[in-house]
PDB file of C-alpha atoms and ligand atoms in Angstrom:
ATOM      1  CA  UNK S1490       5.086  21.234   9.988  1.00 94.00           C
ATOM      2  CA  UNK S1491       8.755  21.617   9.047  1.00 95.00           C
ATOM      3  CA  UNK S1492      10.116  21.392  12.611  1.00 95.00           C
ATOM      4  CA  UNK S1493       7.664  18.648  13.599  1.00 95.00           C
ATOM      5  CA  UNK S1494       8.613  16.523  10.614  1.00 97.00           C
ATOM      6  CA  UNK S1495      12.327  17.185  11.033  1.00 96.00           C
ATOM      7  CA  UNK S1496      12.077  15.983  14.656  1.00 95.00           C
ATOM      8  CA  UNK S1497      10.000  12.861  13.925  1.00 95.00           C
ATOM      9  CA  UNK S1498      12.282  11.891  11.063  1.00 94.00           C
ATOM     10  CA  UNK S1499      15.412  12.292  13.187  1.00 93.00           C
ATOM     11  CA  UNK S1500      13.827  10.092  15.874  1.00 92.00           C
ATOM     12  CA  UNK S1501      13.120   7.588  13.124  1.00 92.00           C
ATOM     13  CA  UNK S1502      16.691   7.697  11.830  1.00 89.00           C
ATOM     14  CA  UNK S1503      16.096   9.820   8.741  1.00 91.00           C
ATOM     15  CA  UNK S1504      17.697  13.184   8.082  1.00 91.00           C
ATOM     16  CA  UNK S1505      15.773  15.184   5.478  1.00 94.00           C
ATOM     17  CA  UNK S1506      17.343  18.089   3.563  1.00 94.00           C
ATOM     18  CA  UNK S1507      15.885  21.618   3.740  1.00 95.00           C
ATOM     19  CA  UNK S1508      14.502  21.152   0.216  1.00 96.00           C
ATOM     20  CA  UNK S1509      12.789  17.896   1.199  1.00 96.00           C
ATOM     21  CA  UNK S1510      11.300  19.521   4.317  1.00 97.00           C
ATOM     22  CA  UNK S1511       9.976  22.414   2.207  1.00 97.00           C
ATOM     23  CA  UNK S1512       8.476  19.941  -0.277  1.00 98.00           C
ATOM     24  CA  UNK S1513       6.697  18.087   2.553  1.00 98.00           C
ATOM     25  CA  UNK S1514       5.440  21.403   3.910  1.00 98.00           C
ATOM     26  CA  UNK S1515       3.978  22.402   0.519  1.00 98.00           C
ATOM     27  CA  UNK S1516       2.464  18.911   0.166  1.00 98.00           C
ATOM     28  CA  UNK S1517       0.777  19.439   3.552  1.00 98.00           C
ATOM     29  CA  UNK S1518      -0.575  22.861   2.494  1.00 98.00           C
ATOM     30  CA  UNK S1519      -1.985  21.408  -0.734  1.00 98.00           C
ATOM     31  CA  UNK S1520      -3.491  18.479   1.165  1.00 98.00           C
ATOM     32  CA  UNK S1521      -5.385  20.865   3.469  1.00 98.00           C
ATOM     33  CA  UNK S1522      -6.436  23.146   0.603  1.00 98.00           C
ATOM     34  CA  UNK S1523      -7.785  20.326  -1.615  1.00 98.00           C
ATOM     35  CA  UNK S1524      -9.291  18.492   1.354  1.00 98.00           C
ATOM     36  CA  UNK S1525     -11.853  21.323   1.527  1.00 96.00           C
ATOM     37  CA  UNK S1526     -13.107  20.372  -1.943  1.00 95.00           C
ATOM     38  CA  UNK S1527     -12.536  16.621  -2.187  1.00 96.00           C
ATOM     39  CA  UNK S1528     -12.249  13.929   0.422  1.00 95.00           C
ATOM     40  CA  UNK S1529      -8.541  13.151   0.775  1.00 97.00           C
ATOM     41  CA  UNK S1530      -7.888  12.481   4.461  1.00 97.00           C
ATOM     42  CA  UNK S1531      -9.525  12.566   7.873  1.00 96.00           C
ATOM     43  CA  UNK S1532      -6.149  13.380   9.435  1.00 96.00           C
ATOM     44  CA  UNK S1533      -5.322  17.099   9.181  1.00 97.00           C
ATOM     45  CA  UNK S1534      -3.454  18.202  12.362  1.00 97.00           C
ATOM     46  CA  UNK S1535       0.198  18.905  11.480  1.00 97.00           C
ATOM     47  CA  UNK S1536       1.673  16.480  14.024  1.00 96.00           C
ATOM     48  CA  UNK S1537      -0.636  13.687  12.853  1.00 96.00           C
ATOM     49  CA  UNK S1538      -0.038  14.261   9.146  1.00 97.00           C
ATOM     50  CA  UNK S1539       3.726  14.410   9.773  1.00 97.00           C
ATOM     51  CA  UNK S1540       3.720  11.125  11.669  1.00 96.00           C
ATOM     52  CA  UNK S1541       0.808   9.015  10.420  1.00 96.00           C
ATOM     53  CA  UNK S1542       1.045   9.965   6.748  1.00 97.00           C
ATOM     54  CA  UNK S1543       4.576  11.197   6.059  1.00 97.00           C
ATOM     55  CA  UNK S1544       6.830   9.187   8.406  1.00 96.00           C
ATOM     56  CA  UNK S1545       4.587   6.130   8.076  1.00 96.00           C
ATOM     57  CA  UNK S1546       4.985   6.288   4.272  1.00 97.00           C
ATOM     58  CA  UNK S1547       8.754   6.812   4.569  1.00 96.00           C
ATOM     59  CA  UNK S1548       9.034   3.657   6.682  1.00 94.00           C
ATOM     60  CA  UNK S1549       8.671   1.648   3.446  1.00 95.00           C
ATOM     61  CA  UNK S1550      12.116   2.934   2.373  1.00 93.00           C
ATOM     62  CA  UNK S1551      13.853   0.406   4.597  1.00 89.00           C
ATOM     63  CA  UNK S1552      12.661  -2.482   2.406  1.00 91.00           C
ATOM     64  CA  UNK S1553      13.317  -0.965  -1.005  1.00 88.00           C
ATOM     65  CA  UNK S1554      15.665  -3.207  -2.980  1.00 76.00           C
ATOM     66  CA  UNK S1555      18.392  -0.763  -3.925  1.00 66.00           C
ATOM     67  CA  UNK S1556      21.081  -2.195  -6.115  1.00 47.00           C
ATOM     68  CA  UNK S1557      23.752  -1.156  -3.610  1.00 42.00           C
ATOM     69  CA  UNK S1558      22.174  -3.243  -0.873  1.00 39.00           C
ATOM     70  CA  UNK S1559      25.139  -3.113   1.475  1.00 37.00           C
ATOM     71  CA  UNK S1560      24.312   0.504   2.330  1.00 38.00           C
ATOM     72  CA  UNK S1561      20.658  -0.220   3.081  1.00 40.00           C
ATOM     73  CA  UNK S1562      19.976  -1.787   6.458  1.00 41.00           C
ATOM     74  CA  UNK S1563      17.203  -4.362   6.387  1.00 38.00           C
ATOM     75  CA  UNK S1564      16.082  -4.069   9.985  1.00 39.00           C
ATOM     76  CA  UNK S1565      14.503  -1.143  11.749  1.00 39.00           C
ATOM     77  CA  UNK S1566      14.904   2.175   9.988  1.00 44.00           C
ATOM     78  CA  UNK S1567      15.285   3.908  13.351  1.00 41.00           C
ATOM     79  CA  UNK S1568      18.565   2.108  13.935  1.00 36.00           C
ATOM     80  CA  UNK S1569      20.452   4.145  11.337  1.00 37.00           C
ATOM     81  CA  UNK S1570      20.651   7.309   9.332  1.00 37.00           C
ATOM     82  CA  UNK S1571      20.290   7.145   5.578  1.00 40.00           C
ATOM     83  CA  UNK S1572      23.362   8.026   3.568  1.00 36.00           C
ATOM     84  CA  UNK S1573      21.301   9.181   0.600  1.00 37.00           C
ATOM     85  CA  UNK S1574      24.224  10.173  -1.559  1.00 33.00           C
ATOM     86  CA  UNK S1575      25.664   6.679  -1.247  1.00 35.00           C
ATOM     87  CA  UNK S1576      22.564   4.925  -2.475  1.00 44.00           C
ATOM     88  CA  UNK S1577      22.231   3.807  -6.037  1.00 50.00           C
ATOM     89  CA  UNK S1578      18.483   3.971  -6.503  1.00 54.00           C
ATOM     90  CA  UNK S1579      18.300   5.814  -9.788  1.00 60.00           C
ATOM     91  CA  UNK S1580      16.830   2.973 -11.797  1.00 78.00           C
ATOM     92  CA  UNK S1581      14.220   1.741  -9.307  1.00 92.00           C
ATOM     93  CA  UNK S1582      10.637   1.749 -10.627  1.00 95.00           C
ATOM     94  CA  UNK S1583       7.765   1.730  -8.144  1.00 96.00           C
ATOM     95  CA  UNK S1584       3.969   1.663  -8.582  1.00 98.00           C
ATOM     96  CA  UNK S1585       1.784   2.757  -5.661  1.00 98.00           C
ATOM     97  CA  UNK S1586      -1.552   0.957  -6.027  1.00 98.00           C
ATOM     98  CA  UNK S1587      -4.615   2.752  -4.589  1.00 98.00           C
ATOM     99  CA  UNK S1588      -2.429   5.735  -3.772  1.00 98.00           C
ATOM    100  CA  UNK S1589      -5.323   8.044  -2.729  1.00 98.00           C
ATOM    101  CA  UNK S1590      -3.721  11.322  -1.625  1.00 98.00           C
ATOM    102  CA  UNK S1591      -0.292   9.907  -2.546  1.00 98.00           C
ATOM    103  CA  UNK S1592       0.641   7.582   0.318  1.00 98.00           C
ATOM    104  CA  UNK S1593       3.200   6.077   0.428  1.00 98.00           C
ATOM    105  CA  UNK S1594       4.287   7.024  -3.131  1.00 98.00           C
ATOM    106  CA  UNK S1595       4.827  10.802  -2.878  1.00 98.00           C
ATOM    107  CA  UNK S1596       6.820  10.758   0.401  1.00 97.00           C
ATOM    108  CA  UNK S1597       9.071   8.039  -1.071  1.00 96.00           C
ATOM    109  CA  UNK S1598       9.576  10.167  -4.195  1.00 96.00           C
ATOM    110  CA  UNK S1599      10.524  13.190  -2.059  1.00 96.00           C
ATOM    111  CA  UNK S1600      12.999  11.006  -0.155  1.00 93.00           C
ATOM    112  CA  UNK S1601      14.444   9.426  -3.324  1.00 92.00           C
ATOM    113  CA  UNK S1602      14.085  12.008  -6.134  1.00 92.00           C
ATOM    114  CA  UNK S1603      15.326   9.634  -8.844  1.00 89.00           C
ATOM    115  CA  UNK S1604      12.683   6.989  -8.195  1.00 94.00           C
ATOM    116  CA  UNK S1605      10.574   6.232 -11.287  1.00 95.00           C
ATOM    117  CA  UNK S1606       7.174   6.546  -9.656  1.00 97.00           C
ATOM    118  CA  UNK S1607       3.725   5.538 -10.930  1.00 98.00           C
ATOM    119  CA  UNK S1608       0.661   6.488  -8.896  1.00 98.00           C
ATOM    120  CA  UNK S1609      -2.470   4.430  -9.608  1.00 98.00           C
ATOM    121  CA  UNK S1610      -5.974   5.145  -8.346  1.00 98.00           C
ATOM    122  CA  UNK S1611      -9.508   4.481  -9.544  1.00 98.00           C
ATOM    123  CA  UNK S1612     -10.726   7.949  -8.423  1.00 97.00           C
ATOM    124  CA  UNK S1613      -9.861  10.637 -10.955  1.00 97.00           C
ATOM    125  CA  UNK S1614     -10.350  13.574  -8.594  1.00 96.00           C
ATOM    126  CA  UNK S1615      -7.577  12.251  -6.376  1.00 97.00           C
ATOM    127  CA  UNK S1616      -5.299  12.083  -9.428  1.00 98.00           C
ATOM    128  CA  UNK S1617      -6.085  15.737 -10.154  1.00 98.00           C
ATOM    129  CA  UNK S1618      -4.864  16.576  -6.661  1.00 98.00           C
ATOM    130  CA  UNK S1619      -1.751  14.470  -7.248  1.00 98.00           C
ATOM    131  CA  UNK S1620      -1.067  16.270 -10.536  1.00 98.00           C
ATOM    132  CA  UNK S1621      -1.115  19.568  -8.614  1.00 98.00           C
ATOM    133  CA  UNK S1622       1.327  18.114  -6.048  1.00 98.00           C
ATOM    134  CA  UNK S1623       3.684  16.823  -8.747  1.00 98.00           C
ATOM    135  CA  UNK S1624       3.668  20.222 -10.504  1.00 98.00           C
ATOM    136  CA  UNK S1625       4.041  22.357  -7.344  1.00 98.00           C
ATOM    137  CA  UNK S1626       6.808  20.184  -5.878  1.00 97.00           C
ATOM    138  CA  UNK S1627       8.554  20.022  -9.291  1.00 96.00           C
ATOM    139  CA  UNK S1628       8.774  16.221  -9.124  1.00 97.00           C
ATOM    140  CA  UNK S1629      10.037  14.571 -12.303  1.00 95.00           C
ATOM    141  CA  UNK S1630       9.490  11.032 -13.569  1.00 95.00           C
ATOM    142  CA  UNK S1631       6.048  10.588 -11.990  1.00 98.00           C
ATOM    143  CA  UNK S1632       3.258   8.944 -14.024  1.00 98.00           C
ATOM    144  CA  UNK S1633      -0.363   9.234 -12.911  1.00 98.00           C
ATOM    145  CA  UNK S1634      -2.624   6.373 -13.958  1.00 98.00           C
ATOM    146  CA  UNK S1635      -6.378   6.450 -13.606  1.00 98.00           C
ATOM    147  CA  UNK S1636      -8.052   3.047 -13.447  1.00 97.00           C
ATOM    148  CA  UNK S1637      -8.677  -0.080 -11.468  1.00 98.00           C
ATOM    149  CA  UNK S1638      -5.704  -2.241 -10.609  1.00 98.00           C
ATOM    150  CA  UNK S1639      -7.623  -5.262 -11.986  1.00 98.00           C
ATOM    151  CA  UNK S1640      -7.682  -3.648 -15.450  1.00 97.00           C
ATOM    152  CA  UNK S1641      -4.366  -1.791 -15.503  1.00 98.00           C
ATOM    153  CA  UNK S1642      -2.602  -4.939 -14.211  1.00 97.00           C
ATOM    154  CA  UNK S1643      -3.574  -6.770 -17.418  1.00 97.00           C
ATOM    155  CA  UNK S1644      -2.159  -4.117 -19.752  1.00 97.00           C
ATOM    156  CA  UNK S1645       1.240  -4.860 -21.292  1.00 96.00           C
ATOM    157  CA  UNK S1646       2.379  -1.298 -20.466  1.00 96.00           C
ATOM    158  CA  UNK S1647       2.189  -2.101 -16.770  1.00 98.00           C
ATOM    159  CA  UNK S1648       2.146  -5.876 -16.240  1.00 98.00           C
ATOM    160  CA  UNK S1649       5.403  -7.169 -14.716  1.00 97.00           C
ATOM    161  CA  UNK S1650       7.019  -3.768 -15.412  1.00 96.00           C
ATOM    162  CA  UNK S1651       7.908  -2.572 -11.885  1.00 96.00           C
ATOM    163  CA  UNK S1652      10.685  -3.385  -9.418  1.00 94.00           C
ATOM    164  CA  UNK S1653       8.323  -2.617  -6.530  1.00 95.00           C
ATOM    165  CA  UNK S1654       4.575  -2.291  -5.940  1.00 97.00           C
ATOM    166  CA  UNK S1655       3.352  -0.697  -2.705  1.00 98.00           C
ATOM    167  CA  UNK S1656      -0.087  -0.428  -1.113  1.00 98.00           C
ATOM    168  CA  UNK S1657      -1.359   1.121   2.102  1.00 98.00           C
ATOM    169  CA  UNK S1658      -4.953   0.932   3.378  1.00 93.00           C
ATOM    170  CA  UNK S1659      -6.446  -0.452   0.156  1.00 95.00           C
ATOM    171  CA  UNK S1660      -7.672  -4.007   0.959  1.00 95.00           C
ATOM    172  CA  UNK S1661      -6.873  -7.138   2.933  1.00 97.00           C
ATOM    173  CA  UNK S1662      -3.609  -8.817   1.983  1.00 97.00           C
ATOM    174  CA  UNK S1663      -5.171 -11.737   0.055  1.00 97.00           C
ATOM    175  CA  UNK S1664      -7.058  -9.228  -2.147  1.00 97.00           C
ATOM    176  CA  UNK S1665      -4.061  -6.884  -2.414  1.00 97.00           C
ATOM    177  CA  UNK S1666      -1.795  -9.658  -3.677  1.00 98.00           C
ATOM    178  CA  UNK S1667      -4.078 -10.126  -6.691  1.00 98.00           C
ATOM    179  CA  UNK S1668      -4.172  -6.354  -7.300  1.00 98.00           C
ATOM    180  CA  UNK S1669      -0.433  -5.751  -6.850  1.00 98.00           C
ATOM    181  CA  UNK S1670       1.680  -8.823  -7.729  1.00 98.00           C
ATOM    182  CA  UNK S1671       0.789  -8.706 -11.478  1.00 98.00           C
ATOM    183  CA  UNK S1672       2.643  -5.346 -11.695  1.00 98.00           C
ATOM    184  CA  UNK S1673       5.874  -6.705 -10.217  1.00 97.00           C
ATOM    185  CA  UNK S1674       8.815  -7.974 -12.311  1.00 96.00           C
ATOM    186  CA  UNK S1675      10.337 -11.351 -11.484  1.00 93.00           C
ATOM    187  CA  UNK S1676      12.575 -10.914  -8.403  1.00 91.00           C
ATOM    188  CA  UNK S1677      10.806  -7.629  -7.618  1.00 93.00           C
ATOM    189  CA  UNK S1678       8.859  -6.913  -4.420  1.00 95.00           C
ATOM    190  CA  UNK S1679       5.314  -6.140  -3.392  1.00 96.00           C
ATOM    191  CA  UNK S1680       5.403  -4.231  -0.078  1.00 97.00           C
ATOM    192  CA  UNK S1681       2.152  -3.955   1.911  1.00 97.00           C
ATOM    193  CA  UNK S1682       1.803  -1.550   4.846  1.00 98.00           C
ATOM    194  CA  UNK S1683      -0.367  -3.221   7.425  1.00 97.00           C
ATOM    195  CA  UNK S1684      -1.750  -2.614  10.911  1.00 95.00           C
ATOM    196  CA  UNK S1685      -2.535  -4.804  13.904  1.00 92.00           C
ATOM    197  CA  UNK S1686      -4.086  -7.578  11.779  1.00 94.00           C
ATOM    198  CA  UNK S1687      -0.893  -8.147   9.740  1.00 95.00           C
ATOM    199  CA  UNK S1688      -0.148 -11.633  11.095  1.00 94.00           C
ATOM    200  CA  UNK S1689      -3.725 -12.865  10.532  1.00 96.00           C
ATOM    201  CA  UNK S1690      -3.828 -11.354   7.048  1.00 96.00           C
ATOM    202  CA  UNK S1691      -0.544 -13.036   6.185  1.00 97.00           C
ATOM    203  CA  UNK S1692      -1.880 -16.440   7.227  1.00 96.00           C
ATOM    204  CA  UNK S1693      -5.063 -15.846   5.252  1.00 96.00           C
ATOM    205  CA  UNK S1694      -3.066 -14.781   2.158  1.00 97.00           C
ATOM    206  CA  UNK S1695      -0.777 -17.843   1.947  1.00 96.00           C
ATOM    207  CA  UNK S1696      -2.667 -19.453  -0.929  1.00 96.00           C
ATOM    208  CA  UNK S1697      -3.004 -16.196  -2.888  1.00 97.00           C
ATOM    209  CA  UNK S1698       0.725 -15.424  -2.543  1.00 98.00           C
ATOM    210  CA  UNK S1699       1.706 -18.846  -3.942  1.00 97.00           C
ATOM    211  CA  UNK S1700      -0.918 -18.842  -6.740  1.00 97.00           C
ATOM    212  CA  UNK S1701       0.168 -15.406  -7.935  1.00 98.00           C
ATOM    213  CA  UNK S1702       3.883 -16.292  -8.108  1.00 97.00           C
ATOM    214  CA  UNK S1703       5.068 -14.825  -4.821  1.00 97.00           C
ATOM    215  CA  UNK S1704       6.816 -15.905  -1.635  1.00 96.00           C
ATOM    216  CA  UNK S1705       7.133 -14.129   1.679  1.00 95.00           C
ATOM    217  CA  UNK S1706      10.426 -12.221   1.808  1.00 94.00           C
ATOM    218  CA  UNK S1707      10.097 -10.184   5.028  1.00 92.00           C
ATOM    219  CA  UNK S1708       7.573  -9.306   7.702  1.00 94.00           C
ATOM    220  CA  UNK S1709       8.884  -6.573   9.978  1.00 93.00           C
ATOM    221  CA  UNK S1710       7.223  -4.478  12.631  1.00 94.00           C
ATOM    222  CA  UNK S1711       7.384  -0.703  12.453  1.00 94.00           C
ATOM    223  CA  UNK S1712       7.343   1.599  15.461  1.00 92.00           C
ATOM    224  CA  UNK S1713       6.567   5.257  14.819  1.00 93.00           C
ATOM    225  CA  UNK S1714       7.924   7.804  17.361  1.00 92.00           C
ATOM    226  CA  UNK S1715       5.532   8.191  20.300  1.00 90.00           C
ATOM    227  CA  UNK S1716       2.892   5.757  18.963  1.00 92.00           C
ATOM    228  CA  UNK S1717       2.143   2.379  20.462  1.00 90.00           C
ATOM    229  CA  UNK S1718      -0.121   0.993  17.770  1.00 91.00           C
ATOM    230  CA  UNK S1719       1.109  -1.982  15.877  1.00 91.00           C
ATOM    231  CA  UNK S1720       2.284  -1.601  12.258  1.00 95.00           C
ATOM    232  CA  UNK S1721       4.020  -3.967   9.887  1.00 96.00           C
ATOM    233  CA  UNK S1722       5.654  -4.051   6.493  1.00 96.00           C
ATOM    234  CA  UNK S1723       5.090  -7.269   4.585  1.00 96.00           C
ATOM    235  CA  UNK S1724       7.373  -7.797   1.586  1.00 95.00           C
ATOM    236  CA  UNK S1725       6.476 -10.475  -0.955  1.00 96.00           C
ATOM    237  CA  UNK S1726       9.028 -11.412  -3.592  1.00 95.00           C
ATOM    238  CA  UNK S1727       7.866 -12.368  -7.072  1.00 95.00           C
ATOM    239  CA  UNK S1728       9.542 -15.664  -7.893  1.00 95.00           C
ATOM    240  CA  UNK S1729       7.385 -16.774 -10.857  1.00 96.00           C
ATOM    241  CA  UNK S1730       5.262 -14.942 -13.440  1.00 97.00           C
ATOM    242  CA  UNK S1731       1.672 -14.326 -12.323  1.00 97.00           C
ATOM    243  CA  UNK S1732      -0.641 -16.697 -14.275  1.00 97.00           C
ATOM    244  CA  UNK S1733      -2.572 -14.900 -17.040  1.00 96.00           C
ATOM    245  CA  UNK S1734      -5.912 -15.622 -15.308  1.00 97.00           C
ATOM    246  CA  UNK S1735      -5.029 -12.925 -12.716  1.00 97.00           C
ATOM    247  CA  UNK S1736      -6.066 -10.343 -11.819  1.00 97.00           C
ATOM    248  CA  UNK S1737      -9.679 -11.389 -12.338  1.00 96.00           C
ATOM    249  CA  UNK S1738     -12.227  -8.823 -13.463  1.00 96.00           C
ATOM    250  CA  UNK S1739     -12.827  -5.686 -11.393  1.00 94.00           C
ATOM    251  CA  UNK S1740     -14.505  -6.436  -8.099  1.00 94.00           C
ATOM    252  CA  UNK S1741     -13.927 -10.219  -8.152  1.00 95.00           C
ATOM    253  CA  UNK S1742     -10.724 -10.190  -6.040  1.00 94.00           C
ATOM    254  CA  UNK S1743     -12.653  -8.380  -3.289  1.00 94.00           C
ATOM    255  CA  UNK S1744     -15.803 -10.521  -3.599  1.00 96.00           C
ATOM    256  CA  UNK S1745     -14.045 -13.877  -3.906  1.00 95.00           C
ATOM    257  CA  UNK S1746     -10.538 -13.568  -2.452  1.00 93.00           C
ATOM    258  CA  UNK S1747      -8.120 -16.311  -3.487  1.00 94.00           C
TER     259      UNK S1747
HETATM  260  N1  SAM J2038      -2.971   4.547  -0.028  1.00 54.15           N
HETATM  261  C1  SAM J2038      -3.641   5.742   0.434  1.00 54.15           C
HETATM  262  C2  SAM J2038      -3.399   5.957   1.912  1.00 54.15           C
HETATM  263  O1  SAM J2038      -2.831   5.083   2.559  1.00 54.15           O
HETATM  264  O2  SAM J2038      -3.781   7.000   2.445  1.00 54.15           O
HETATM  265  C3  SAM J2038      -5.141   5.713   0.119  1.00 54.15           C
HETATM  266  C4  SAM J2038      -5.964   4.759   0.902  1.00 54.15           C
HETATM  267  S1  SAM J2038      -7.661   4.876   0.489  1.00 54.15           S
HETATM  268  C5  SAM J2038      -8.416   4.205   1.911  1.00 54.15           C
HETATM  269  C6  SAM J2038      -7.842   3.586  -0.733  1.00 54.15           C
HETATM  270  C7  SAM J2038      -7.600   4.095  -2.151  1.00 54.15           C
HETATM  271  O3  SAM J2038      -7.507   2.978  -3.018  1.00 54.15           O
HETATM  272  C8  SAM J2038      -8.722   4.971  -2.658  1.00 54.15           C
HETATM  273  O4  SAM J2038      -8.186   6.187  -3.178  1.00 54.15           O
HETATM  274  C9  SAM J2038      -9.392   4.146  -3.750  1.00 54.15           C
HETATM  275  O5  SAM J2038      -9.887   4.940  -4.810  1.00 54.15           O
HETATM  276  C10 SAM J2038      -8.240   3.238  -4.196  1.00 54.15           C
HETATM  277  N2  SAM J2038      -8.644   1.920  -4.715  1.00 54.15           N
HETATM  278  C11 SAM J2038      -9.407   0.988  -4.090  1.00 54.15           C
HETATM  279  N3  SAM J2038      -9.539  -0.107  -4.858  1.00 54.15           N
HETATM  280  C12 SAM J2038      -8.837   0.144  -6.006  1.00 54.15           C
HETATM  281  C13 SAM J2038      -8.601  -0.630  -7.195  1.00 54.15           C
HETATM  282  N4  SAM J2038      -9.128  -1.838  -7.349  1.00 54.15           N
HETATM  283  N5  SAM J2038      -7.834  -0.092  -8.158  1.00 54.15           N
HETATM  284  C14 SAM J2038      -7.306   1.168  -7.995  1.00 54.15           C
HETATM  285  N6  SAM J2038      -7.505   1.933  -6.900  1.00 54.15           N
HETATM  286  C15 SAM J2038      -8.256   1.426  -5.915  1.00 54.15           C
END
């Protein structure tokens, strides 16, 4: 895993430290171990986990709104190498909604150790796995929240409290906007990782984005080393508070998308 990941990351323009590579390796071991007991992922081969889970999650880093923006390129991550020491990311708070086995939240935390990370999922057994990962990898400043985004997004401890919300493989974009935008502070970002249907989903989500106080900030394509499938990162900026009627009660966003 270590050499595979090192190679993929270098191709992608990211140079991980030995400590980060060891943390990813331990994360992989725990993923395989716990996958025997609870359903975490269908992808288990080391090359696939390295690329489709780890590097794919790390691709979100290129859109994170660091305060020292001049050092963070906004185009394709593969066009540069991160100068991690130069980045001022220590105060960035991020909630990963429907994190499952920790994607993209945990890889981003390994990349940026000072990130204030919250992992949210409605399945408690996945959070137990994530607690083991946080402990074994000695990650600090990680909160694990069990619940549905529709409920947690109404609580004052979480509503409009985060610089960034992320989501990968949770729902279509119009549904996701209702689940994720309530968490985001004004001027913060919701970043959705999407596949081949990104453009269609974006068209479909226009009304939801506006109703929930957002506007499209960026839509960029992502190319992972050696893969031809189409991936995109859609970043939505919060420009107005989300009206108090949203999110609607659990299940409604999915049943009746805005
Ligand atoms: N983001 C991870 C990834 O990319 O591998 C997990 C994807 S998994 C297909 C979707 C996850 O979202 C599941 O763990 C599920 O429990 C969680 N989920 C779905 N709807 C949710 C909701 N309304 N609130 C919180 N978690 C939710």
